[in-house]
Short mmCIF file of C-alpha atoms in Angstrom, two decimals:
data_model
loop_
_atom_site.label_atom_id
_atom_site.label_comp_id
_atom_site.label_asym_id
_atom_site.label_seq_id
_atom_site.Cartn_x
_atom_site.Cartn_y
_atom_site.Cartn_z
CA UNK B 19 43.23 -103.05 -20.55
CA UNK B 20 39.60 -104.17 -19.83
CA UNK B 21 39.55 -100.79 -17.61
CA UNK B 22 40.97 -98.63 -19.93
CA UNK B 23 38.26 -99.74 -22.24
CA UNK B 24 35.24 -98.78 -19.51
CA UNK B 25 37.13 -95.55 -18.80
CA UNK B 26 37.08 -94.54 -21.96
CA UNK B 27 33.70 -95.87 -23.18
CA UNK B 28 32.25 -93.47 -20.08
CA UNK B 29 34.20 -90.42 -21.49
CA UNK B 30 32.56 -91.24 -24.80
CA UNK B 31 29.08 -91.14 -23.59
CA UNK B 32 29.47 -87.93 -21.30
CA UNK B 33 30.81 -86.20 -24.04
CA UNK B 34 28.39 -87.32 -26.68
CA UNK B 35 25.55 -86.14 -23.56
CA UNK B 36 27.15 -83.12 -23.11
CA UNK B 37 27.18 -82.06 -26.40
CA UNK B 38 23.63 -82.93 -26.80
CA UNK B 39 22.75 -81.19 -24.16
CA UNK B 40 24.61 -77.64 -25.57
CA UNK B 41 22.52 -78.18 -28.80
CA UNK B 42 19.36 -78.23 -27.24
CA UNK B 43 19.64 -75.00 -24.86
CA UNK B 44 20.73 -73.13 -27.56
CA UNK B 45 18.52 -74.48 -30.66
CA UNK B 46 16.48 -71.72 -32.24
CA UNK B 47 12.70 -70.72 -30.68
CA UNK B 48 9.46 -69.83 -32.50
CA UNK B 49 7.46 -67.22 -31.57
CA UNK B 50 4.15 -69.25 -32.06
CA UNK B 51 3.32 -68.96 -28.02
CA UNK B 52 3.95 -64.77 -28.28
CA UNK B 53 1.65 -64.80 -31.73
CA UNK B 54 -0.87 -66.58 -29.53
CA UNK B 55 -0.39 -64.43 -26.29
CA UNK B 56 -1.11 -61.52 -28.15
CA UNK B 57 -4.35 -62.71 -30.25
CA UNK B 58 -5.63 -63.04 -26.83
CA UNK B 59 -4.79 -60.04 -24.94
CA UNK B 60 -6.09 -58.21 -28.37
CA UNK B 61 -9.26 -60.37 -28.40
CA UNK B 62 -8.22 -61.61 -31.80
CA UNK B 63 -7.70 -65.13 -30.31
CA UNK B 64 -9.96 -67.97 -29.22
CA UNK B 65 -13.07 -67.43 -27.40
CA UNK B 66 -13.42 -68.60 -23.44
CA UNK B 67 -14.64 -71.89 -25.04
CA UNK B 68 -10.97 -72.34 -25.14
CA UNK B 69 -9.38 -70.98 -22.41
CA UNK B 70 -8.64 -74.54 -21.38
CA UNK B 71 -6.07 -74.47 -24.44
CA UNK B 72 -4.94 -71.19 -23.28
CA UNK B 73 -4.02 -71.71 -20.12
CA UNK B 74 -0.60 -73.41 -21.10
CA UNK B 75 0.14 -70.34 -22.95
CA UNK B 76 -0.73 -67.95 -20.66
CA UNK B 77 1.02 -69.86 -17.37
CA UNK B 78 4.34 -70.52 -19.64
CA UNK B 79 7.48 -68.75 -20.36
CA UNK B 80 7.23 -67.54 -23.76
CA UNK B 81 9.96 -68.91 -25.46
CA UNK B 82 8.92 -72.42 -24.08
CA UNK B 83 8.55 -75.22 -26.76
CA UNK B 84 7.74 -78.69 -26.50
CA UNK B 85 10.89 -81.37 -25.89
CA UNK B 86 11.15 -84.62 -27.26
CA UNK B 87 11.17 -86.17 -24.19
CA UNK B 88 8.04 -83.66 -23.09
CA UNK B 89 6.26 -85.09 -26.15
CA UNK B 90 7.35 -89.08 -25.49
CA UNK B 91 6.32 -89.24 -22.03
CA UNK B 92 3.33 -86.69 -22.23
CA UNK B 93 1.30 -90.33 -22.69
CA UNK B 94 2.77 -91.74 -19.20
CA UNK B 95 1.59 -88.84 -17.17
CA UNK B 96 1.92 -85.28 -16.58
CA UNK B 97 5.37 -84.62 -15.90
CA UNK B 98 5.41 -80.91 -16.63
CA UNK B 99 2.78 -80.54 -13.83
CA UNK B 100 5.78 -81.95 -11.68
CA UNK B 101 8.38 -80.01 -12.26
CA UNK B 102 6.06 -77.17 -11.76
CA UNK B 103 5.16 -78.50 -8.74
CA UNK B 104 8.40 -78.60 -7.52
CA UNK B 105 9.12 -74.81 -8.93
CA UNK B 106 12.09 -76.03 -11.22
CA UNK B 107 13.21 -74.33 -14.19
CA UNK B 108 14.60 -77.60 -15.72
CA UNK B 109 12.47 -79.18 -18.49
CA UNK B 110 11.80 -82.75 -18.87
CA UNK B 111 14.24 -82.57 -21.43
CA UNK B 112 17.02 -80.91 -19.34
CA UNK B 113 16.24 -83.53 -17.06
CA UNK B 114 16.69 -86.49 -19.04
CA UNK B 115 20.18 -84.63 -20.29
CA UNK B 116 21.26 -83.69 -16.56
CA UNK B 117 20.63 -87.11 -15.61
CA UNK B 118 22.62 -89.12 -18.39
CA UNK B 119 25.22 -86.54 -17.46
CA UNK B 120 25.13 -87.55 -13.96
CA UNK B 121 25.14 -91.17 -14.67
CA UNK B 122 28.02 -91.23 -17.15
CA UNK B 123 29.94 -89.04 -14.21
CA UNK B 124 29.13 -91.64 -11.87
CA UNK B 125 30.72 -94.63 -13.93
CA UNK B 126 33.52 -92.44 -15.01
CA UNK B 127 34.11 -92.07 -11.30
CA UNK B 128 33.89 -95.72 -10.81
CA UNK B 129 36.33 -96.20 -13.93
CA UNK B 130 38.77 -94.04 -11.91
CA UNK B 131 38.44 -95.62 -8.75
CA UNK B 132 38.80 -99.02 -10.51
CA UNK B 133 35.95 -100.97 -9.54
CA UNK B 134 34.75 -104.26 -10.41
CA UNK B 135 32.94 -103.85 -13.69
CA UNK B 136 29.56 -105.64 -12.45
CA UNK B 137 29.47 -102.30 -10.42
CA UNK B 138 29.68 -99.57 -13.01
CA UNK B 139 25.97 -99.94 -14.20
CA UNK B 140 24.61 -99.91 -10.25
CA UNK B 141 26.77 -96.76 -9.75
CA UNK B 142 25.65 -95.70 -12.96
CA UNK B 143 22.17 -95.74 -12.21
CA UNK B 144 22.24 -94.51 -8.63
CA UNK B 145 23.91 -91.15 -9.83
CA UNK B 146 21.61 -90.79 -12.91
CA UNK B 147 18.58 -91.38 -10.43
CA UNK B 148 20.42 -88.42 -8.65
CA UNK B 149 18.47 -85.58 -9.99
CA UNK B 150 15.25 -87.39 -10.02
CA UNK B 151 15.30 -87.67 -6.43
CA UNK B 152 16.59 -83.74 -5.94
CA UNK B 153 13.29 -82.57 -8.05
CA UNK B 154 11.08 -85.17 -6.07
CA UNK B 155 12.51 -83.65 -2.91
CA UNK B 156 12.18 -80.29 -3.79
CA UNK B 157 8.42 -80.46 -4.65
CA UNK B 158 7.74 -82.32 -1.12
CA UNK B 159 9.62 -79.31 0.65
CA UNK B 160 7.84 -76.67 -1.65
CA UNK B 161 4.41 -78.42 -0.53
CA UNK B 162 4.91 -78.58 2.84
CA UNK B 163 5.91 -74.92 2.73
CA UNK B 164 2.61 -74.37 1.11
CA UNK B 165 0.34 -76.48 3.20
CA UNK B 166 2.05 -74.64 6.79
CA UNK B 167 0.86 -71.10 4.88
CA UNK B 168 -2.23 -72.11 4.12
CA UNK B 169 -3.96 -71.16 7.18
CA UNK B 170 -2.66 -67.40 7.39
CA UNK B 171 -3.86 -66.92 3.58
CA UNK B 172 -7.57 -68.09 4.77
CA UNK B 173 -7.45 -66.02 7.61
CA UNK B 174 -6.35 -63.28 5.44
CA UNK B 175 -9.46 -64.13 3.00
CA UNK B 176 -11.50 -64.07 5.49
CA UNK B 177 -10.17 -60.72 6.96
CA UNK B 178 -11.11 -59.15 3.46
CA UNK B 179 -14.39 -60.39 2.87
CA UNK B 180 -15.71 -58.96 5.97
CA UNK B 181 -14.31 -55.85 5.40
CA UNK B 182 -16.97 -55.68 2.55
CA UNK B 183 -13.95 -56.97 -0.70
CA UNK B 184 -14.30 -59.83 -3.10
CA UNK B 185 -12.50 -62.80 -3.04
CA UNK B 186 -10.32 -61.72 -5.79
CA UNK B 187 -9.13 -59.05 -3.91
CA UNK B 188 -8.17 -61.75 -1.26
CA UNK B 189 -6.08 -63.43 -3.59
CA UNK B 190 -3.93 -60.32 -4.31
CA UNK B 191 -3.45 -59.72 -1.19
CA UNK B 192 -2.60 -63.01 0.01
CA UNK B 193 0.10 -62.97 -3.72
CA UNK B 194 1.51 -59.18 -2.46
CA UNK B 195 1.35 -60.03 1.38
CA UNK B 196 2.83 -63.40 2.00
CA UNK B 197 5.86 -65.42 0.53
CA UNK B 198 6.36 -68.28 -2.20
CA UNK B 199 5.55 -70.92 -2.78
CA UNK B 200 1.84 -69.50 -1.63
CA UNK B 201 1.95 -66.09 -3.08
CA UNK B 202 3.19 -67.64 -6.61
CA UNK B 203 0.09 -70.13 -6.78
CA UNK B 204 -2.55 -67.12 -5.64
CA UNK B 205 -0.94 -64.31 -8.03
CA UNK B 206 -0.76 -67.19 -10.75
CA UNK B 207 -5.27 -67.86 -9.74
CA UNK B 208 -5.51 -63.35 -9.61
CA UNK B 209 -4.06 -62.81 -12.81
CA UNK B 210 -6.36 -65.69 -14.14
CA UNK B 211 -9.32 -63.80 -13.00
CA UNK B 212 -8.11 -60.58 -14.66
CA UNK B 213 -7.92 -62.43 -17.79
CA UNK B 214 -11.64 -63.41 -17.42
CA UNK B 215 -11.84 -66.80 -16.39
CA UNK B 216 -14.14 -67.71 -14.18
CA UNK B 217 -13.75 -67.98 -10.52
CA UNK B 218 -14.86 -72.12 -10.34
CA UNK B 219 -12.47 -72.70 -12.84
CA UNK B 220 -9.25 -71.00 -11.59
CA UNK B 221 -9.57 -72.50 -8.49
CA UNK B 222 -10.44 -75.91 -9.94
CA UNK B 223 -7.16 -75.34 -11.43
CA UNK B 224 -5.62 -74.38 -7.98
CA UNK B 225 -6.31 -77.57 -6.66
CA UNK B 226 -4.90 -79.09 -9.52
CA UNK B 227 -1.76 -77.58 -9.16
CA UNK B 228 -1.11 -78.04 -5.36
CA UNK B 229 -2.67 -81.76 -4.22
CA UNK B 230 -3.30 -80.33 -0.80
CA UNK B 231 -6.21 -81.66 1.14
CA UNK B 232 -7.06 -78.56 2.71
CA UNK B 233 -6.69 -76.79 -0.32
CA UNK B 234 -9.38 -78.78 -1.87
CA UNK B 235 -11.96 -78.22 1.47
CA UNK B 236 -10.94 -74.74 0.55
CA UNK B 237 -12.26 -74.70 -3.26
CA UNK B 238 -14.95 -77.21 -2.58
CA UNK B 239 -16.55 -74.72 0.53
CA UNK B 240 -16.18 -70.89 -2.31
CA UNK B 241 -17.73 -73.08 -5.23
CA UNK B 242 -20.62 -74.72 -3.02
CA UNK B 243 -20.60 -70.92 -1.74
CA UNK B 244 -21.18 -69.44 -4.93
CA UNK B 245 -24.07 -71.81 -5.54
CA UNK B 246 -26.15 -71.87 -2.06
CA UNK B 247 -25.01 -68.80 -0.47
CA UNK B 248 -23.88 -68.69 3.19
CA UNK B 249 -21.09 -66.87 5.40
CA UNK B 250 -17.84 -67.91 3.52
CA UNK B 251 -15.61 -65.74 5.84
CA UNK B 252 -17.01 -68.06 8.98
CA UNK B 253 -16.00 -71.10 6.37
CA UNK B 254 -12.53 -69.94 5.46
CA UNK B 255 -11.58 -69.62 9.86
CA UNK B 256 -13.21 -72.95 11.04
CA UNK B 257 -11.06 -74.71 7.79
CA UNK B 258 -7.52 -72.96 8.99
CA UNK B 259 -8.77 -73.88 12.74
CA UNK B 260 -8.90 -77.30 11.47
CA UNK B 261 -5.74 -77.07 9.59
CA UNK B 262 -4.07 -75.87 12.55
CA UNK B 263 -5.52 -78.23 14.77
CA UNK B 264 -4.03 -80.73 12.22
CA UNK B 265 -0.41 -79.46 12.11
CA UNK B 266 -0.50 -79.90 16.31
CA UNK B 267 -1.70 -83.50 16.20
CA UNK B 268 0.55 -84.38 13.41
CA UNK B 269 3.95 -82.78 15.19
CA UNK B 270 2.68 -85.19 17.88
CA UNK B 271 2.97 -88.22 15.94
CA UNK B 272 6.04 -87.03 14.30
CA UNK B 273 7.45 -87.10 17.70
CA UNK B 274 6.12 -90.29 19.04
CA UNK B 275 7.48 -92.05 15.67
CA UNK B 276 10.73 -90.70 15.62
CA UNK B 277 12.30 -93.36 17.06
CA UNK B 278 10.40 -95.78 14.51
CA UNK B 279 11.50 -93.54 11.70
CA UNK B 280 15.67 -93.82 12.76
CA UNK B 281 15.82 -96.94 13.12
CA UNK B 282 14.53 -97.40 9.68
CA UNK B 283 16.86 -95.62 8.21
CA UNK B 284 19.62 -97.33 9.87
CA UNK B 285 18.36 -101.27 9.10
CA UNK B 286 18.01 -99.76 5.58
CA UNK B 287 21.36 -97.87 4.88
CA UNK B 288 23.18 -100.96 6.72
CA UNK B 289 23.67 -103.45 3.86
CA UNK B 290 24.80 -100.65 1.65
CA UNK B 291 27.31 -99.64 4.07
CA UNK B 292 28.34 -103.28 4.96
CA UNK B 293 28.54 -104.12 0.81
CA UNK B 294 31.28 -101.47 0.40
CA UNK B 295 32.98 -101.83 3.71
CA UNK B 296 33.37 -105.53 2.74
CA UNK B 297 34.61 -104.63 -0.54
CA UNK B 298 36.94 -102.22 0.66
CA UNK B 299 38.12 -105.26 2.50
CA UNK B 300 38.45 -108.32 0.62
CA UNK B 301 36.57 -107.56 -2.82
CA UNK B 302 37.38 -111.27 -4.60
CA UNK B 303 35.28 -112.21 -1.48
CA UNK B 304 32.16 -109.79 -2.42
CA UNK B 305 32.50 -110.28 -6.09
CA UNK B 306 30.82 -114.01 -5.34
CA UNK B 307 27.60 -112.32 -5.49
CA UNK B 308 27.82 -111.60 -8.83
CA UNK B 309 29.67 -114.63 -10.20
CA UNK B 310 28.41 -117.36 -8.59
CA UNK B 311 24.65 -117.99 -10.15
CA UNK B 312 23.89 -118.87 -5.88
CA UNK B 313 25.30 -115.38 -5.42
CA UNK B 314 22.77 -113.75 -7.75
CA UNK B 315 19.77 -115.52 -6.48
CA UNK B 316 20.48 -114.20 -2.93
CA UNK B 317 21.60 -111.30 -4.44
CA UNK B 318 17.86 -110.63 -5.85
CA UNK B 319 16.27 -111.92 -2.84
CA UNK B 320 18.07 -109.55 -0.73
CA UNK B 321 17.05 -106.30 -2.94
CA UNK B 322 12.91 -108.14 -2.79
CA UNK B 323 13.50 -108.54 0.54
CA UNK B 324 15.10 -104.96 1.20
CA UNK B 325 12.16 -103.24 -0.98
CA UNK B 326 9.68 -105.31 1.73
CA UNK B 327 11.31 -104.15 4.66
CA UNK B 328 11.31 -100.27 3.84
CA UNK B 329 7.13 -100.59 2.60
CA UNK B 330 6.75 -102.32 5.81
CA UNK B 331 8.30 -99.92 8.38
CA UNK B 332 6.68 -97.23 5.83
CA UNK B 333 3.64 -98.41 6.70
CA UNK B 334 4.17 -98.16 10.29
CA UNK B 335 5.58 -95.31 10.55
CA UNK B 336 3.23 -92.85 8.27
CA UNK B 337 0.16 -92.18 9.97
CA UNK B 338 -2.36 -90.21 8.35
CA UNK B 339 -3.41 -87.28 10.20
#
């Protein structure tokens, strides 16, 4: 009876999230972003004063409005600038609804596979942390995409100022000539320039985007550029020879710490794979853990204990090239 109760308590709440989630894709829009779009392509709108305003309008979809969860976590850091980062079209708040979704799936699926009821809220929260962990994943593969491109798009750059063009015209080509996620970010920085904003801020803004080291050496060498003079084509090739230089040393380390890095994995992924092997096996003999107030205690030290072990091999393993 008790699982007939969980069962249907998790059909309840994926319903109920579902059904949120339906409202809010297909709530009505304002237009206020197109209104302010076109006062600025008109010259009607704000001055450059307040380009830093305009920006959001300019680099977002137009029927784009503020969530509630955009608006509740806006205070606890930028988490738009994240799932741009990552080149998602979810929102913050189709996040929030994908992962309730997910998590109320996941207990559901315990429900069904009748597990003890101490372990609905752990599976629970493992599949809700699901799609966290995809967009997380996604913007590390999306930056290291960006980072191995970097060096052709300063060579390029480089090619085009000595042929006697601006740098603007380097960022066009570099947004027609080479693929995402680098083309996106440098059409996004040419199309800024069009618009009239100037050239220290949009690639201030670049580097905000992308946290890439060399990206920032980049910026740091056109702005100091600007001010002092000097041969910025000669700049733009010794920074990809460095970058390059870079990627070689760090394959070597990623080769000498392989080892290092598989066998943390496996000390890590063991208990999990012992806890349900064991209950699989004999799961009044597991269920101790959670019953017995002993059981808890090592229970928690276990998971501090766990946490310690991955930061430590962490540590070992990532070396900073």
């Amino acid at each position: 009876m008790t699982a007939t109760l969980w069962i249907g308590i998790a059909i309840f709440v994926f319903v109920a999230a579902l059904v949120g989630s339906l409202a809010l894709l297909l709530r009505d829009r304002e237009n206020s972003a197109v209104e302010d779009r076109l006062a600025l392509l008109t010259g009607t709108g704000p001055g450059k004063e307040d380009l830093a305003n305009e920006k959001s309008v300019l680099a977002h979809p137009l029927d784009e409005q503020p969530g509630v969860f955009d608006s509740l976590f806006a205070r606890f850091g930028n988490a738009r600038l994240l799932l741009e980062q990552a080149d998602t079209p979810l929102t913050l708040t189709k996040l929030v609804v994908l992962s309730v979704l997910v998590a109320a799936g996941g207990m559901l699926l315990g429900g069904v596979l009748r597990l003890h009821m101490a372990l609905l809220p752990v599976l629970g929260a493992v599949f809700g942390g699901l799609p966290l962990m995809w967009v997380l994943w996604r913007r590390k593969q999306r930056l290291k995409r960006f980072a191995a491109q970097l060096p052709d798009a300063l060579e390029m750059i480089a090619r085009g100022l000595r042929s006697g063009q601006s740098i603007a015209f380097g960022f066009h080509c570099v947004a027609d000539e080479m693929s995402n996620p680098i083309s996106g970010e440098f059409q996004r920085a040419f199309e800024e320039q069009n618009l009239g904003v100037p050239l220290d801020e949009t690639l201030r803004d670049l580097a905000a985007r992308v946290p890439n080291l060399d990206l920032k050496f980049f910026v740091t060498a056109v702005i100091l550029q600007r001010q002092t003079g000097g041969d910025l084509a000669e700049i733009l090739d010794k920074i990809g020879a460095l970058i390059r230089e870079r990627f070689r040393i760090w394959g070597q380390v990623q080769a000498l710490t392989g080892e290092g890095r598989l066998s943390g994995v496996v000390l890590l992924a063991l208990p999990f794979v012992l806890f349900f092997a064991v209950y699989q096996l004999n799961p009044e003999y597991l269920m101790i853990l959670f019953s017995d107030p002993m059981g808890k205690q090592m229970l928690a030290g276990a998971v501090v204990m766990q946490v310690l072990g991955a930061l430590v091999i962490r540590k070992i393993v990532n070396i900073q090239v």
